[in-house]
PDB file of C-alpha atoms in Angstrom:
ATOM      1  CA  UNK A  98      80.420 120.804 112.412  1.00 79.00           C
ATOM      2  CA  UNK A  99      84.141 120.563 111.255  1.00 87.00           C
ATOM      3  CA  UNK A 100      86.162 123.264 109.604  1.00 93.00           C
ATOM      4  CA  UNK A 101      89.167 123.222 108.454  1.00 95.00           C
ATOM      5  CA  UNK A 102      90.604 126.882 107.459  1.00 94.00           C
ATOM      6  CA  UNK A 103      93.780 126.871 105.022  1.00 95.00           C
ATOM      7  CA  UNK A 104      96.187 129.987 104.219  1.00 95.00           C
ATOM      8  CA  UNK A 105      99.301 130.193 102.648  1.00 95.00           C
ATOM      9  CA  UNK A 106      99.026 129.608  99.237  1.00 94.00           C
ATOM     10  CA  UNK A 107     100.278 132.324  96.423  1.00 97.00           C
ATOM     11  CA  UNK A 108     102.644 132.602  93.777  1.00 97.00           C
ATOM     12  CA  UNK A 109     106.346 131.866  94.024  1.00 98.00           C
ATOM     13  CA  UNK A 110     109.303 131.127  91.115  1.00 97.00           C
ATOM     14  CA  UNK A 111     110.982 127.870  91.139  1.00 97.00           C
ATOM     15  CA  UNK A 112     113.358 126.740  93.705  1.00 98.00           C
ATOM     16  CA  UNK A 113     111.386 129.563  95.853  1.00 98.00           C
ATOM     17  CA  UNK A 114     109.093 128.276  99.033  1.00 98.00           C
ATOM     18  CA  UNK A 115     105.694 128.260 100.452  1.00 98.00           C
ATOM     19  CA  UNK A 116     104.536 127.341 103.698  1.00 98.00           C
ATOM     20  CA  UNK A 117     100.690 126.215 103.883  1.00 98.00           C
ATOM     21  CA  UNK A 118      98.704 125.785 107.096  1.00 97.00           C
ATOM     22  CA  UNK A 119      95.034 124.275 108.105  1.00 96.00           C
ATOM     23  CA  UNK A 120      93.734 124.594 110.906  1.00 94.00           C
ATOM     24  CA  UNK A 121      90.344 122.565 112.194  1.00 92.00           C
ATOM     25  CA  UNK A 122      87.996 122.947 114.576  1.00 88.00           C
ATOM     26  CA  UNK A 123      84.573 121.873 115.745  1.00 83.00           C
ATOM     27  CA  UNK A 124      83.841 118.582 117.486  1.00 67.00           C
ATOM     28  CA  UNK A 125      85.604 115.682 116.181  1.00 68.00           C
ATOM     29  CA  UNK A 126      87.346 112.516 117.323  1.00 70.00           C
ATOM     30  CA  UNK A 127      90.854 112.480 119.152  1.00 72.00           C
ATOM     31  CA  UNK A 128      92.149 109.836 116.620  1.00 82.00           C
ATOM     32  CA  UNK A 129      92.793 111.383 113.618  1.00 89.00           C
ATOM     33  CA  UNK A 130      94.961 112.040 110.662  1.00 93.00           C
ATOM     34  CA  UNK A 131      95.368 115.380 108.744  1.00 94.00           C
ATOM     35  CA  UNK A 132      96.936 115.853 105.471  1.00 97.00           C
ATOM     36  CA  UNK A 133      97.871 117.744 102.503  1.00 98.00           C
ATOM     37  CA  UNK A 134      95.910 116.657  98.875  1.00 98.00           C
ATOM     38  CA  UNK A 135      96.514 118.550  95.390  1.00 98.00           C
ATOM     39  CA  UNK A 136      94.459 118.781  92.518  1.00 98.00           C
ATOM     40  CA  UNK A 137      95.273 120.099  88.755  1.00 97.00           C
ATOM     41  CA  UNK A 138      92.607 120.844  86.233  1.00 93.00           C
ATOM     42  CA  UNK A 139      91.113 117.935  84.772  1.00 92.00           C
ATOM     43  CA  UNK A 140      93.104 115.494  86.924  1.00 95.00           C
ATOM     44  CA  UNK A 141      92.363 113.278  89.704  1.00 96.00           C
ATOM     45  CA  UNK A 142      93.212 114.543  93.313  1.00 97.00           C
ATOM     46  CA  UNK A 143      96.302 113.043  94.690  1.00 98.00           C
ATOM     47  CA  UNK A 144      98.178 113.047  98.172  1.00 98.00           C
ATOM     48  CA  UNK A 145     101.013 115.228  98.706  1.00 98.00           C
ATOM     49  CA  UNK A 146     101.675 114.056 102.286  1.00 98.00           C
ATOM     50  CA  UNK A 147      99.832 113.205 105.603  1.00 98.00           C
ATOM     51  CA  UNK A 148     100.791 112.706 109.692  1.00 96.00           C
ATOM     52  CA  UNK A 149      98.919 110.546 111.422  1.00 93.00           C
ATOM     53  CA  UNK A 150      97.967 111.106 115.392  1.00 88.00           C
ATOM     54  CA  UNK A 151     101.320 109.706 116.406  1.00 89.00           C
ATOM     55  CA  UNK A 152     103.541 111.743 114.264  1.00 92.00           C
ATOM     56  CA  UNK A 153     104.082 109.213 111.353  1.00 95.00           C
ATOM     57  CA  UNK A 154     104.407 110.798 108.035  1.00 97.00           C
ATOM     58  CA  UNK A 155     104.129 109.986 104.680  1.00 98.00           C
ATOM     59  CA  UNK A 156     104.931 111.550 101.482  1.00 98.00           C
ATOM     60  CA  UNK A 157     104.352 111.297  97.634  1.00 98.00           C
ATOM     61  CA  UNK A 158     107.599 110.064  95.966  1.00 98.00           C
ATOM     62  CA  UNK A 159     107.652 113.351  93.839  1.00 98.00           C
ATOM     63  CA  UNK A 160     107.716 116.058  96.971  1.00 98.00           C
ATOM     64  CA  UNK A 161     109.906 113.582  99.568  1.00 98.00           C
ATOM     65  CA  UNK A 162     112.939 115.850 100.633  1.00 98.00           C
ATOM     66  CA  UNK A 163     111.462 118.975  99.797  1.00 98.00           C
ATOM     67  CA  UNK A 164     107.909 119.127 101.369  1.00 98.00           C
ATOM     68  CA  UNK A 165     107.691 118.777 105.361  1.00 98.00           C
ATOM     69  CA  UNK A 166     104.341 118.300 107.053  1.00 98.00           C
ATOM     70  CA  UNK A 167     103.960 118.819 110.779  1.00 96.00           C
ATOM     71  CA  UNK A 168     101.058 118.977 113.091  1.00 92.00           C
ATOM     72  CA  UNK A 169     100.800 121.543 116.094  1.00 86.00           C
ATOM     73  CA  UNK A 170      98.376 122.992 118.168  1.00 68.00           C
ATOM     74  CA  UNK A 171      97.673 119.619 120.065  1.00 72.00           C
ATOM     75  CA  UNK A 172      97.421 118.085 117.058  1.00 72.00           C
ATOM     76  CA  UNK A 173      94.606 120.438 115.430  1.00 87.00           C
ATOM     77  CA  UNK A 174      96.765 122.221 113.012  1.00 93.00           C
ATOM     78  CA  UNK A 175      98.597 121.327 110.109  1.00 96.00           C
ATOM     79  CA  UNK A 176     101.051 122.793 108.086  1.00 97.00           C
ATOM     80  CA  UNK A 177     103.037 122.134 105.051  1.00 98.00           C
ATOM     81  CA  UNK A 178     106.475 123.368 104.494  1.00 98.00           C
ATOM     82  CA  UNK A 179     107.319 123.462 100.610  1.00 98.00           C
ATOM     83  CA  UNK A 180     110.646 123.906  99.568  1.00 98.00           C
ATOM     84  CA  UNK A 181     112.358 123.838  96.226  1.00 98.00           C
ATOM     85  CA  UNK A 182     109.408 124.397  94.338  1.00 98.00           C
ATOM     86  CA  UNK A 183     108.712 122.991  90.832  1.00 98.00           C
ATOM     87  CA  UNK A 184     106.475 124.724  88.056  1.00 97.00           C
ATOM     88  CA  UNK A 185     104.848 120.688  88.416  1.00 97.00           C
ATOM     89  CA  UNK A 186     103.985 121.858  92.313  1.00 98.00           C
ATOM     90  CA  UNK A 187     101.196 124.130  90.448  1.00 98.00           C
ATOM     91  CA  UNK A 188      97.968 123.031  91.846  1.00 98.00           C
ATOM     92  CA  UNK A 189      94.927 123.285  94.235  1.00 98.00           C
ATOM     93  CA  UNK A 190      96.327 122.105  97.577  1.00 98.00           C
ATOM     94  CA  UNK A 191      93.230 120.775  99.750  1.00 98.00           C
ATOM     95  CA  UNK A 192      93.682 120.069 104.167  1.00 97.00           C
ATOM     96  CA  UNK A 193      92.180 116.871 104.764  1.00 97.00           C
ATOM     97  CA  UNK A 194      91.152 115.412 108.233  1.00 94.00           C
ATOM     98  CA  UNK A 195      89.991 111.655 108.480  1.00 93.00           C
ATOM     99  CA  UNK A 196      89.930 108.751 111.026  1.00 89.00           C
ATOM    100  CA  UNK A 197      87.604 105.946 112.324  1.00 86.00           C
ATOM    101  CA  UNK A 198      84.720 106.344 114.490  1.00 84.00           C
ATOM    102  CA  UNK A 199      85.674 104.077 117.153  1.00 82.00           C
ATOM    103  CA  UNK A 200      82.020 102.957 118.271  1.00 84.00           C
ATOM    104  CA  UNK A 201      81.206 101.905 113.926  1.00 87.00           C
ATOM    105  CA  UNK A 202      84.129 101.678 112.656  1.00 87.00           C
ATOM    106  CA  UNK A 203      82.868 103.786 110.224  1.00 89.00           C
ATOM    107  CA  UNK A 204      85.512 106.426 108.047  1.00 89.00           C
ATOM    108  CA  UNK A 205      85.067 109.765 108.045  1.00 90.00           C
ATOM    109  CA  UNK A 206      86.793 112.951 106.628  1.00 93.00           C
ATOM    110  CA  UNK A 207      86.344 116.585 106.239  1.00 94.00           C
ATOM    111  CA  UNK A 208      88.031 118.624 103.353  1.00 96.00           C
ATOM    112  CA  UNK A 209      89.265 122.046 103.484  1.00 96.00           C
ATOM    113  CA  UNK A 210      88.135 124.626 100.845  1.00 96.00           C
ATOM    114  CA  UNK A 211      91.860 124.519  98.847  1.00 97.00           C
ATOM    115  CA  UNK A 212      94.228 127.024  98.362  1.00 97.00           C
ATOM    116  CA  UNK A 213      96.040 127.731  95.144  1.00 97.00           C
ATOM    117  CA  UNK A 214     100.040 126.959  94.970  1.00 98.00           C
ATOM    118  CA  UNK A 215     101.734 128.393  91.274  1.00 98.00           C
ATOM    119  CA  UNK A 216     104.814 127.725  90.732  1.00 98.00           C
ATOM    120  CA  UNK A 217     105.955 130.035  87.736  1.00 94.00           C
ATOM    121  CA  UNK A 218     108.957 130.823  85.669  1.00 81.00           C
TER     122      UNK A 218
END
């Protein structure tokens, strides 16, 4: 079974930062990507930024040259480096981990349980 455990969520002002981590563990495939996801009452979940196996990155237009996302731990751990927060940063912040089983081809992903990010004035 796959968990993935965040921490680093809380409360900051704007222009203040946060630094989230997940880390996962059980028995999963080496090919993977892990990534950040945020969700706001009443709106659809949407991707902050994600780093695939092989270190390439992508970001959301709104958080590119502010938020940072790096893997560690041989590639088990995550974390999220949040700079220059915005009162719009406010949200849920969910790890994900996903890939492709390589014998299927099938997709599969775990989610993390979410911690909360608030941005306030």
């Amino acid at each position: 079974q796959v968990q993935l455990v965040e921490s680093g969520g809380g409360s900051v002002q704007p222009g203040g930062s946060l630094r989230l981590s997940c880390a996962a563990s059980g028995a999963f495939f080496s090919n993977y990507s892990m990534g950040w996801y945020r969700q706001t009452q009443g709106e659809e979940r949407e991707k902050v930024a994600t780093i695939s196996n092989s270190g390439t990155t992508e970001y959301a237009d709104s958080v590119k040259g502010r938020f940072t996302i790096s893997r560690i731990s041989a590639g088990n751990s995550v974390t999220l480096q949040m700079n220059s927060l915005k009162s719009e940063d406010t949200a849920v912040y969910y790890c994900k981990l996903d890939g492709v089983l390589p014998q299927t081809g099938s997709d599969f992903w775990y989610w993390g349980q979410g911690t909360q990010v608030t941005v306030f004035s």
